[in-house]
Amino acid sequence: MLAGVCLVVAIVIGEVTADVVNSAGPASVMSDRTYAVAVVPIIDESTSLLPWLTDVRTHTLSLGRLGIESALGRLVTGSTDLQQQLANLGIPAPSTRTARLLTSVFATRTAGARAVAGGIALAIGPNQSSKLASARLMTAAADIERSDSDYRQFVASLPSYVTRYVALPASQWYQSDQWSSSAVGQFATLLDSTPALRVRESLVILAVALSPPALRLSGLPTTTTTTTTTSTSTTSTTTTSTTTTTTTTIPGATTSSTLPVTSTSSTTTTSTTTTTTTLQIPPPGSVSWFQPTSRISVQVVIANAGDVPASQVKVTASLTPVESGRHHRGTSQGPPESVGKVVMALAAGGSLDVTLPPLACKPGDRYDLSVRVGKETETLTLQVAAA
């Protein structure tokens, strides 16, 4: 009797176990196939990013720098988004190795895209270097080639019951004619030797205005013009002074001022025009005289004469005492006082008025005022009248 009961129990346990195994098998197959179906659109999207990379490599000059930057932006952003899509898939891969390989495909493609962008920046940036650019681009080539190898291994790692059910698309970024060592070297040289592709950063000071305004200027350089009149009997030379209005155009801003010029003629007077990029700024050696005051405010007109937007532009002004009372010029009366302001963004060709916080001064003292924007500095000498 006991033996019969044990036999029945064994049969029941065997049937239950078989049911569990059989139900788990098809469920696992369905999950693996669902995973493959879900990743196909992501893979296709990664492949669709290749034309942006190809255009940068093969249509460099026709794209121009802005076109290259736009294409690289789409490439890097798209690659990064695909990594996030895969991470948020929510469907388990058939194996840990399969999951790791596909993750590596998208990660190395993103790294390669970023390395291409970095290499191009080294070739066309202000501190351009074709050697460093080539090294960075070769790193990109290695990443891109590895991503294709990882993808082939990913497809091979999928079970046959998945690949028979789901057709995995081909996906290849690496092209040897574009990413061989010689091809990369030629690409870097092209970037480095094409002036139209270079990034040019240039911040300039157009004008400096002070409040209260200067009452007068002293020490201005004198410029004379000579008019010579010749007759049959005598030759006389007279000296006259003439002025002309000059205009300087910098992208985004136009200013003008009246400057002394030189002209020479035999019977009539002609003028030559002098162009300057620091209009409305007193010439070196001159002194701006001010009424008695305890503070001076500085307004600076700056312009971005470069071909790229500028960000975090720092505008500073420093007031350094150089003479007080009976002391001779050059005698330091204390450390300079400095103020500053940061301009968050200034478009290429744009200009902007920047008003800085006031600087403290003392009646009767003389100062050197230094205004700095980027690499450009303008210095003015100020004399504050005694109270």
PDB file of N, CA and C in Angstrom, residues 40-110:
ATOM      1  N   VAL A  40      15.808  46.287 -32.678  1.00  0.00           N
ATOM      2  CA  VAL A  40      16.008  46.539 -34.113  1.00  0.00           C
ATOM      3  C   VAL A  40      15.833  48.016 -34.468  1.00  0.00           C
ATOM      4  N   PRO A  41      14.761  48.713 -34.016  1.00  0.00           N
ATOM      5  CA  PRO A  41      14.635  50.141 -34.352  1.00  0.00           C
ATOM      6  C   PRO A  41      15.785  50.988 -33.819  1.00  0.00           C
ATOM      7  N   ILE A  42      16.313  50.627 -32.654  1.00  0.00           N
ATOM      8  CA  ILE A  42      17.440  51.381 -32.086  1.00  0.00           C
ATOM      9  C   ILE A  42      18.681  51.178 -32.942  1.00  0.00           C
ATOM     10  N   ILE A  43      18.892  49.948 -33.372  1.00  0.00           N
ATOM     11  CA  ILE A  43      20.034  49.657 -34.243  1.00  0.00           C
ATOM     12  C   ILE A  43      19.897  50.412 -35.572  1.00  0.00           C
ATOM     13  N   ASP A  44      18.697  50.372 -36.148  1.00  0.00           N
ATOM     14  CA  ASP A  44      18.471  51.094 -37.404  1.00  0.00           C
ATOM     15  C   ASP A  44      18.736  52.585 -37.246  1.00  0.00           C
ATOM     16  N   GLU A  45      18.339  53.138 -36.102  1.00  0.00           N
ATOM     17  CA  GLU A  45      18.552  54.568 -35.874  1.00  0.00           C
ATOM     18  C   GLU A  45      20.034  54.879 -35.751  1.00  0.00           C
ATOM     19  N   SER A  46      20.781  53.972 -35.132  1.00  0.00           N
ATOM     20  CA  SER A  46      22.225  54.170 -35.038  1.00  0.00           C
ATOM     21  C   SER A  46      22.860  54.160 -36.420  1.00  0.00           C
ATOM     22  N   THR A  47      22.423  53.236 -37.267  1.00  0.00           N
ATOM     23  CA  THR A  47      22.947  53.183 -38.634  1.00  0.00           C
ATOM     24  C   THR A  47      22.594  54.448 -39.407  1.00  0.00           C
ATOM     25  N   SER A  48      21.409  55.005 -39.150  1.00  0.00           N
ATOM     26  CA  SER A  48      20.968  56.203 -39.872  1.00  0.00           C
ATOM     27  C   SER A  48      21.785  57.439 -39.522  1.00  0.00           C
ATOM     28  N   LEU A  49      22.577  57.378 -38.440  1.00  0.00           N
ATOM     29  CA  LEU A  49      23.426  58.511 -38.071  1.00  0.00           C
ATOM     30  C   LEU A  49      24.695  58.569 -38.908  1.00  0.00           C
ATOM     31  N   LEU A  50      25.038  57.469 -39.585  1.00  0.00           N
ATOM     32  CA  LEU A  50      26.292  57.400 -40.330  1.00  0.00           C
ATOM     33  C   LEU A  50      26.446  58.509 -41.372  1.00  0.00           C
ATOM     34  N   PRO A  51      25.402  58.884 -42.130  1.00  0.00           N
ATOM     35  CA  PRO A  51      25.600  59.947 -43.130  1.00  0.00           C
ATOM     36  C   PRO A  51      26.143  61.255 -42.563  1.00  0.00           C
ATOM     37  N   TRP A  52      25.804  61.572 -41.311  1.00  0.00           N
ATOM     38  CA  TRP A  52      26.349  62.794 -40.714  1.00  0.00           C
ATOM     39  C   TRP A  52      27.863  62.687 -40.595  1.00  0.00           C
ATOM     40  N   LEU A  53      28.339  61.520 -40.185  1.00  0.00           N
ATOM     41  CA  LEU A  53      29.778  61.303 -40.053  1.00  0.00           C
ATOM     42  C   LEU A  53      30.446  61.285 -41.433  1.00  0.00           C
ATOM     43  N   THR A  54      29.812  60.619 -42.388  1.00  0.00           N
ATOM     44  CA  THR A  54      30.371  60.540 -43.737  1.00  0.00           C
ATOM     45  C   THR A  54      30.468  61.916 -44.383  1.00  0.00           C
ATOM     46  N   ASP A  55      29.454  62.741 -44.201  1.00  0.00           N
ATOM     47  CA  ASP A  55      29.485  64.090 -44.766  1.00  0.00           C
ATOM     48  C   ASP A  55      30.645  64.905 -44.218  1.00  0.00           C
ATOM     49  N   VAL A  56      30.877  64.782 -42.926  1.00  0.00           N
ATOM     50  CA  VAL A  56      31.985  65.517 -42.314  1.00  0.00           C
ATOM     51  C   VAL A  56      33.311  65.088 -42.931  1.00  0.00           C
ATOM     52  N   ARG A  57      33.444  63.807 -43.206  1.00  0.00           N
ATOM     53  CA  ARG A  57      34.710  63.289 -43.745  1.00  0.00           C
ATOM     54  C   ARG A  57      34.871  63.562 -45.231  1.00  0.00           C
ATOM     55  N   THR A  58      33.796  63.521 -45.989  1.00  0.00           N
ATOM     56  CA  THR A  58      33.928  63.581 -47.449  1.00  0.00           C
ATOM     57  C   THR A  58      33.474  64.902 -48.070  1.00  0.00           C
ATOM     58  N   HIS A  59      32.736  65.705 -47.336  1.00  0.00           N
ATOM     59  CA  HIS A  59      32.270  66.990 -47.864  1.00  0.00           C
ATOM     60  C   HIS A  59      32.699  68.125 -46.938  1.00  0.00           C
ATOM     61  N   THR A  60      33.911  68.031 -46.445  1.00  0.00           N
ATOM     62  CA  THR A  60      34.417  68.963 -45.438  1.00  0.00           C
ATOM     63  C   THR A  60      34.343  70.413 -45.897  1.00  0.00           C
ATOM     64  N   LEU A  61      34.867  70.690 -47.072  1.00  0.00           N
ATOM     65  CA  LEU A  61      34.951  72.083 -47.528  1.00  0.00           C
ATOM     66  C   LEU A  61      33.589  72.641 -47.901  1.00  0.00           C
ATOM     67  N   SER A  62      32.747  71.823 -48.532  1.00  0.00           N
ATOM     68  CA  SER A  62      31.427  72.322 -48.916  1.00  0.00           C
ATOM     69  C   SER A  62      30.527  72.555 -47.710  1.00  0.00           C
ATOM     70  N   LEU A  63      30.725  71.774 -46.651  1.00  0.00           N
ATOM     71  CA  LEU A  63      29.934  71.981 -45.437  1.00  0.00           C
ATOM     72  C   LEU A  63      30.327  73.277 -44.744  1.00  0.00           C
ATOM     73  N   GLY A  64      31.619  73.585 -44.732  1.00  0.00           N
ATOM     74  CA  GLY A  64      32.087  74.736 -43.974  1.00  0.00           C
ATOM     75  C   GLY A  64      32.091  74.427 -42.488  1.00  0.00           C
ATOM     76  N   ARG A  65      32.657  75.358 -41.712  1.00  0.00           N
ATOM     77  CA  ARG A  65      32.771  75.067 -40.294  1.00  0.00           C
ATOM     78  C   ARG A  65      31.421  74.930 -39.609  1.00  0.00           C
ATOM     79  N   LEU A  66      30.473  75.808 -39.926  1.00  0.00           N
ATOM     80  CA  LEU A  66      29.175  75.739 -39.284  1.00  0.00           C
ATOM     81  C   LEU A  66      28.445  74.446 -39.654  1.00  0.00           C
ATOM     82  N   GLY A  67      28.575  74.017 -40.916  1.00  0.00           N
ATOM     83  CA  GLY A  67      27.960  72.767 -41.324  1.00  0.00           C
ATOM     84  C   GLY A  67      28.578  71.570 -40.632  1.00  0.00           C
ATOM     85  N   ILE A  68      29.897  71.606 -40.468  1.00  0.00           N
ATOM     86  CA  ILE A  68      30.582  70.524 -39.757  1.00  0.00           C
ATOM     87  C   ILE A  68      30.120  70.464 -38.307  1.00  0.00           C
ATOM     88  N   GLU A  69      30.045  71.629 -37.669  1.00  0.00           N
ATOM     89  CA  GLU A  69      29.618  71.656 -36.266  1.00  0.00           C
ATOM     90  C   GLU A  69      28.182  71.162 -36.121  1.00  0.00           C
ATOM     91  N   SER A  70      27.315  71.513 -37.066  1.00  0.00           N
ATOM     92  CA  SER A  70      25.929  71.051 -37.012  1.00  0.00           C
ATOM     93  C   SER A  70      25.850  69.541 -37.174  1.00  0.00           C
ATOM     94  N   ALA A  71      26.592  68.996 -38.134  1.00  0.00           N
ATOM     95  CA  ALA A  71      26.575  67.548 -38.359  1.00  0.00           C
ATOM     96  C   ALA A  71      27.117  66.794 -37.152  1.00  0.00           C
ATOM     97  N   LEU A  72      28.201  67.288 -36.582  1.00  0.00           N
ATOM     98  CA  LEU A  72      28.766  66.624 -35.411  1.00  0.00           C
ATOM     99  C   LEU A  72      27.817  66.705 -34.219  1.00  0.00           C
ATOM    100  N   GLY A  73      27.115  67.824 -34.099  1.00  0.00           N
ATOM    101  CA  GLY A  73      26.140  67.953 -33.013  1.00  0.00           C
ATOM    102  C   GLY A  73      25.040  66.911 -33.128  1.00  0.00           C
ATOM    103  N   ARG A  74      24.536  66.706 -34.341  1.00  0.00           N
ATOM    104  CA  ARG A  74      23.498  65.684 -34.551  1.00  0.00           C
ATOM    105  C   ARG A  74      24.052  64.295 -34.270  1.00  0.00           C
ATOM    106  N   LEU A  75      25.296  64.064 -34.680  1.00  0.00           N
ATOM    107  CA  LEU A  75      25.903  62.749 -34.491  1.00  0.00           C
ATOM    108  C   LEU A  75      26.085  62.422 -33.011  1.00  0.00           C
ATOM    109  N   VAL A  76      26.653  63.362 -32.268  1.00  0.00           N
ATOM    110  CA  VAL A  76      26.912  63.125 -30.844  1.00  0.00           C
ATOM    111  C   VAL A  76      25.605  63.027 -30.059  1.00  0.00           C
ATOM    112  N   THR A  77      24.681  63.950 -30.316  1.00  0.00           N
ATOM    113  CA  THR A  77      23.400  63.926 -29.613  1.00  0.00           C
ATOM    114  C   THR A  77      22.624  62.655 -29.915  1.00  0.00           C
ATOM    115  N   GLY A  78      22.582  62.284 -31.198  1.00  0.00           N
ATOM    116  CA  GLY A  78      21.859  61.064 -31.574  1.00  0.00           C
ATOM    117  C   GLY A  78      22.449  59.829 -30.940  1.00  0.00           C
ATOM    118  N   SER A  79      23.772  59.721 -30.919  1.00  0.00           N
ATOM    119  CA  SER A  79      24.432  58.559 -30.318  1.00  0.00           C
ATOM    120  C   SER A  79      24.150  58.476 -28.825  1.00  0.00           C
ATOM    121  N   THR A  80      24.190  59.603 -28.163  1.00  0.00           N
ATOM    122  CA  THR A  80      23.922  59.634 -26.722  1.00  0.00           C
ATOM    123  C   THR A  80      22.478  59.235 -26.428  1.00  0.00           C
ATOM    124  N   ASP A  81      21.549  59.722 -27.230  1.00  0.00           N
ATOM    125  CA  ASP A  81      20.132  59.370 -27.043  1.00  0.00           C
ATOM    126  C   ASP A  81      19.900  57.868 -27.201  1.00  0.00           C
ATOM    127  N   LEU A  82      20.595  57.249 -28.144  1.00  0.00           N
ATOM    128  CA  LEU A  82      20.419  55.811 -28.363  1.00  0.00           C
ATOM    129  C   LEU A  82      20.925  55.005 -27.166  1.00  0.00           C
ATOM    130  N   GLN A  83      22.006  55.455 -26.563  1.00  0.00           N
ATOM    131  CA  GLN A  83      22.472  54.786 -25.340  1.00  0.00           C
ATOM    132  C   GLN A  83      21.381  54.812 -24.273  1.00  0.00           C
ATOM    133  N   GLN A  84      20.722  55.951 -24.137  1.00  0.00           N
ATOM    134  CA  GLN A  84      19.675  56.075 -23.132  1.00  0.00           C
ATOM    135  C   GLN A  84      18.469  55.227 -23.487  1.00  0.00           C
ATOM    136  N   GLN A  85      18.119  55.166 -24.764  1.00  0.00           N
ATOM    137  CA  GLN A  85      16.995  54.323 -25.172  1.00  0.00           C
ATOM    138  C   GLN A  85      17.246  52.858 -24.839  1.00  0.00           C
ATOM    139  N   LEU A  86      18.448  52.394 -25.090  1.00  0.00           N
ATOM    140  CA  LEU A  86      18.773  50.997 -24.777  1.00  0.00           C
ATOM    141  C   LEU A  86      18.732  50.754 -23.273  1.00  0.00           C
ATOM    142  N   ALA A  87      19.254  51.704 -22.506  1.00  0.00           N
ATOM    143  CA  ALA A  87      19.254  51.535 -21.049  1.00  0.00           C
ATOM    144  C   ALA A  87      17.843  51.485 -20.489  1.00  0.00           C
ATOM    145  N   ASN A  88      16.898  52.170 -21.147  1.00  0.00           N
ATOM    146  CA  ASN A  88      15.519  52.211 -20.665  1.00  0.00           C
ATOM    147  C   ASN A  88      14.620  51.170 -21.348  1.00  0.00           C
ATOM    148  N   LEU A  89      15.211  50.206 -22.051  1.00  0.00           N
ATOM    149  CA  LEU A  89      14.415  49.248 -22.821  1.00  0.00           C
ATOM    150  C   LEU A  89      13.471  48.437 -21.938  1.00  0.00           C
ATOM    151  N   GLY A  90      13.950  47.971 -20.793  1.00  0.00           N
ATOM    152  CA  GLY A  90      13.103  47.232 -19.848  1.00  0.00           C
ATOM    153  C   GLY A  90      12.824  45.788 -20.220  1.00  0.00           C
ATOM    154  N   ILE A  91      13.510  45.247 -21.227  1.00  0.00           N
ATOM    155  CA  ILE A  91      13.342  43.846 -21.625  1.00  0.00           C
ATOM    156  C   ILE A  91      14.684  43.157 -21.489  1.00  0.00           C
ATOM    157  N   PRO A  92      14.773  42.056 -20.761  1.00  0.00           N
ATOM    158  CA  PRO A  92      16.066  41.403 -20.548  1.00  0.00           C
ATOM    159  C   PRO A  92      16.613  40.812 -21.835  1.00  0.00           C
ATOM    160  N   ALA A  93      17.917  40.861 -21.981  1.00  0.00           N
ATOM    161  CA  ALA A  93      18.584  40.248 -23.130  1.00  0.00           C
ATOM    162  C   ALA A  93      18.667  38.745 -22.928  1.00  0.00           C
ATOM    163  N   PRO A  94      18.862  37.971 -23.992  1.00  0.00           N
ATOM    164  CA  PRO A  94      18.975  36.511 -23.847  1.00  0.00           C
ATOM    165  C   PRO A  94      20.110  36.078 -22.927  1.00  0.00           C
ATOM    166  N   SER A  95      21.182  36.897 -22.849  1.00  0.00           N
ATOM    167  CA  SER A  95      22.301  36.566 -21.971  1.00  0.00           C
ATOM    168  C   SER A  95      23.005  37.848 -21.548  1.00  0.00           C
ATOM    169  N   THR A  96      23.802  37.726 -20.500  1.00  0.00           N
ATOM    170  CA  THR A  96      24.566  38.878 -20.029  1.00  0.00           C
ATOM    171  C   THR A  96      25.550  39.346 -21.094  1.00  0.00           C
ATOM    172  N   ARG A  97      26.160  38.384 -21.797  1.00  0.00           N
ATOM    173  CA  ARG A  97      27.119  38.740 -22.848  1.00  0.00           C
ATOM    174  C   ARG A  97      26.440  39.500 -23.977  1.00  0.00           C
ATOM    175  N   THR A  98      25.267  39.069 -24.369  1.00  0.00           N
ATOM    176  CA  THR A  98      24.527  39.748 -25.425  1.00  0.00           C
ATOM    177  C   THR A  98      24.230  41.193 -25.031  1.00  0.00           C
ATOM    178  N   ALA A  99      23.773  41.386 -23.806  1.00  0.00           N
ATOM    179  CA  ALA A  99      23.469  42.733 -23.320  1.00  0.00           C
ATOM    180  C   ALA A  99      24.722  43.603 -23.291  1.00  0.00           C
ATOM    181  N   ARG A 100      25.834  43.028 -22.830  1.00  0.00           N
ATOM    182  CA  ARG A 100      27.087  43.791 -22.722  1.00  0.00           C
ATOM    183  C   ARG A 100      27.583  44.221 -24.100  1.00  0.00           C
ATOM    184  N   LEU A 101      27.487  43.340 -25.082  1.00  0.00           N
ATOM    185  CA  LEU A 101      27.989  43.659 -26.417  1.00  0.00           C
ATOM    186  C   LEU A 101      27.193  44.790 -27.072  1.00  0.00           C
ATOM    187  N   LEU A 102      25.869  44.750 -26.984  1.00  0.00           N
ATOM    188  CA  LEU A 102      25.077  45.804 -27.611  1.00  0.00           C
ATOM    189  C   LEU A 102      25.273  47.133 -26.888  1.00  0.00           C
ATOM    190  N   THR A 103      25.397  47.074 -25.572  1.00  0.00           N
ATOM    191  CA  THR A 103      25.693  48.300 -24.808  1.00  0.00           C
ATOM    192  C   THR A 103      27.012  48.894 -25.262  1.00  0.00           C
ATOM    193  N   SER A 104      27.996  48.025 -25.497  1.00  0.00           N
ATOM    194  CA  SER A 104      29.309  48.499 -25.938  1.00  0.00           C
ATOM    195  C   SER A 104      29.247  49.117 -27.328  1.00  0.00           C
ATOM    196  N   VAL A 105      28.405  48.574 -28.205  1.00  0.00           N
ATOM    197  CA  VAL A 105      28.266  49.133 -29.556  1.00  0.00           C
ATOM    198  C   VAL A 105      27.894  50.603 -29.489  1.00  0.00           C
ATOM    199  N   PHE A 106      26.855  50.912 -28.734  1.00  0.00           N
ATOM    200  CA  PHE A 106      26.381  52.299 -28.676  1.00  0.00           C
ATOM    201  C   PHE A 106      27.323  53.197 -27.882  1.00  0.00           C
ATOM    202  N   ALA A 107      27.942  52.655 -26.846  1.00  0.00           N
ATOM    203  CA  ALA A 107      28.876  53.453 -26.045  1.00  0.00           C
ATOM    204  C   ALA A 107      30.109  53.830 -26.852  1.00  0.00           C
ATOM    205  N   THR A 108      30.670  52.876 -27.607  1.00  0.00           N
ATOM    206  CA  THR A 108      31.873  53.183 -28.379  1.00  0.00           C
ATOM    207  C   THR A 108      31.557  54.090 -29.570  1.00  0.00           C
ATOM    208  N   ARG A 109      30.358  53.994 -30.108  1.00  0.00           N
ATOM    209  CA  ARG A 109      29.997  54.912 -31.191  1.00  0.00           C
ATOM    210  C   ARG A 109      29.853  56.339 -30.664  1.00  0.00           C
ATOM    211  N   THR A 110      29.298  56.475 -29.467  1.00  0.00           N
ATOM    212  CA  THR A 110      29.221  57.809 -28.864  1.00  0.00           C
ATOM    213  C   THR A 110      30.618  58.346 -28.582  1.00  0.00           C
TER     214      THR A 110
END
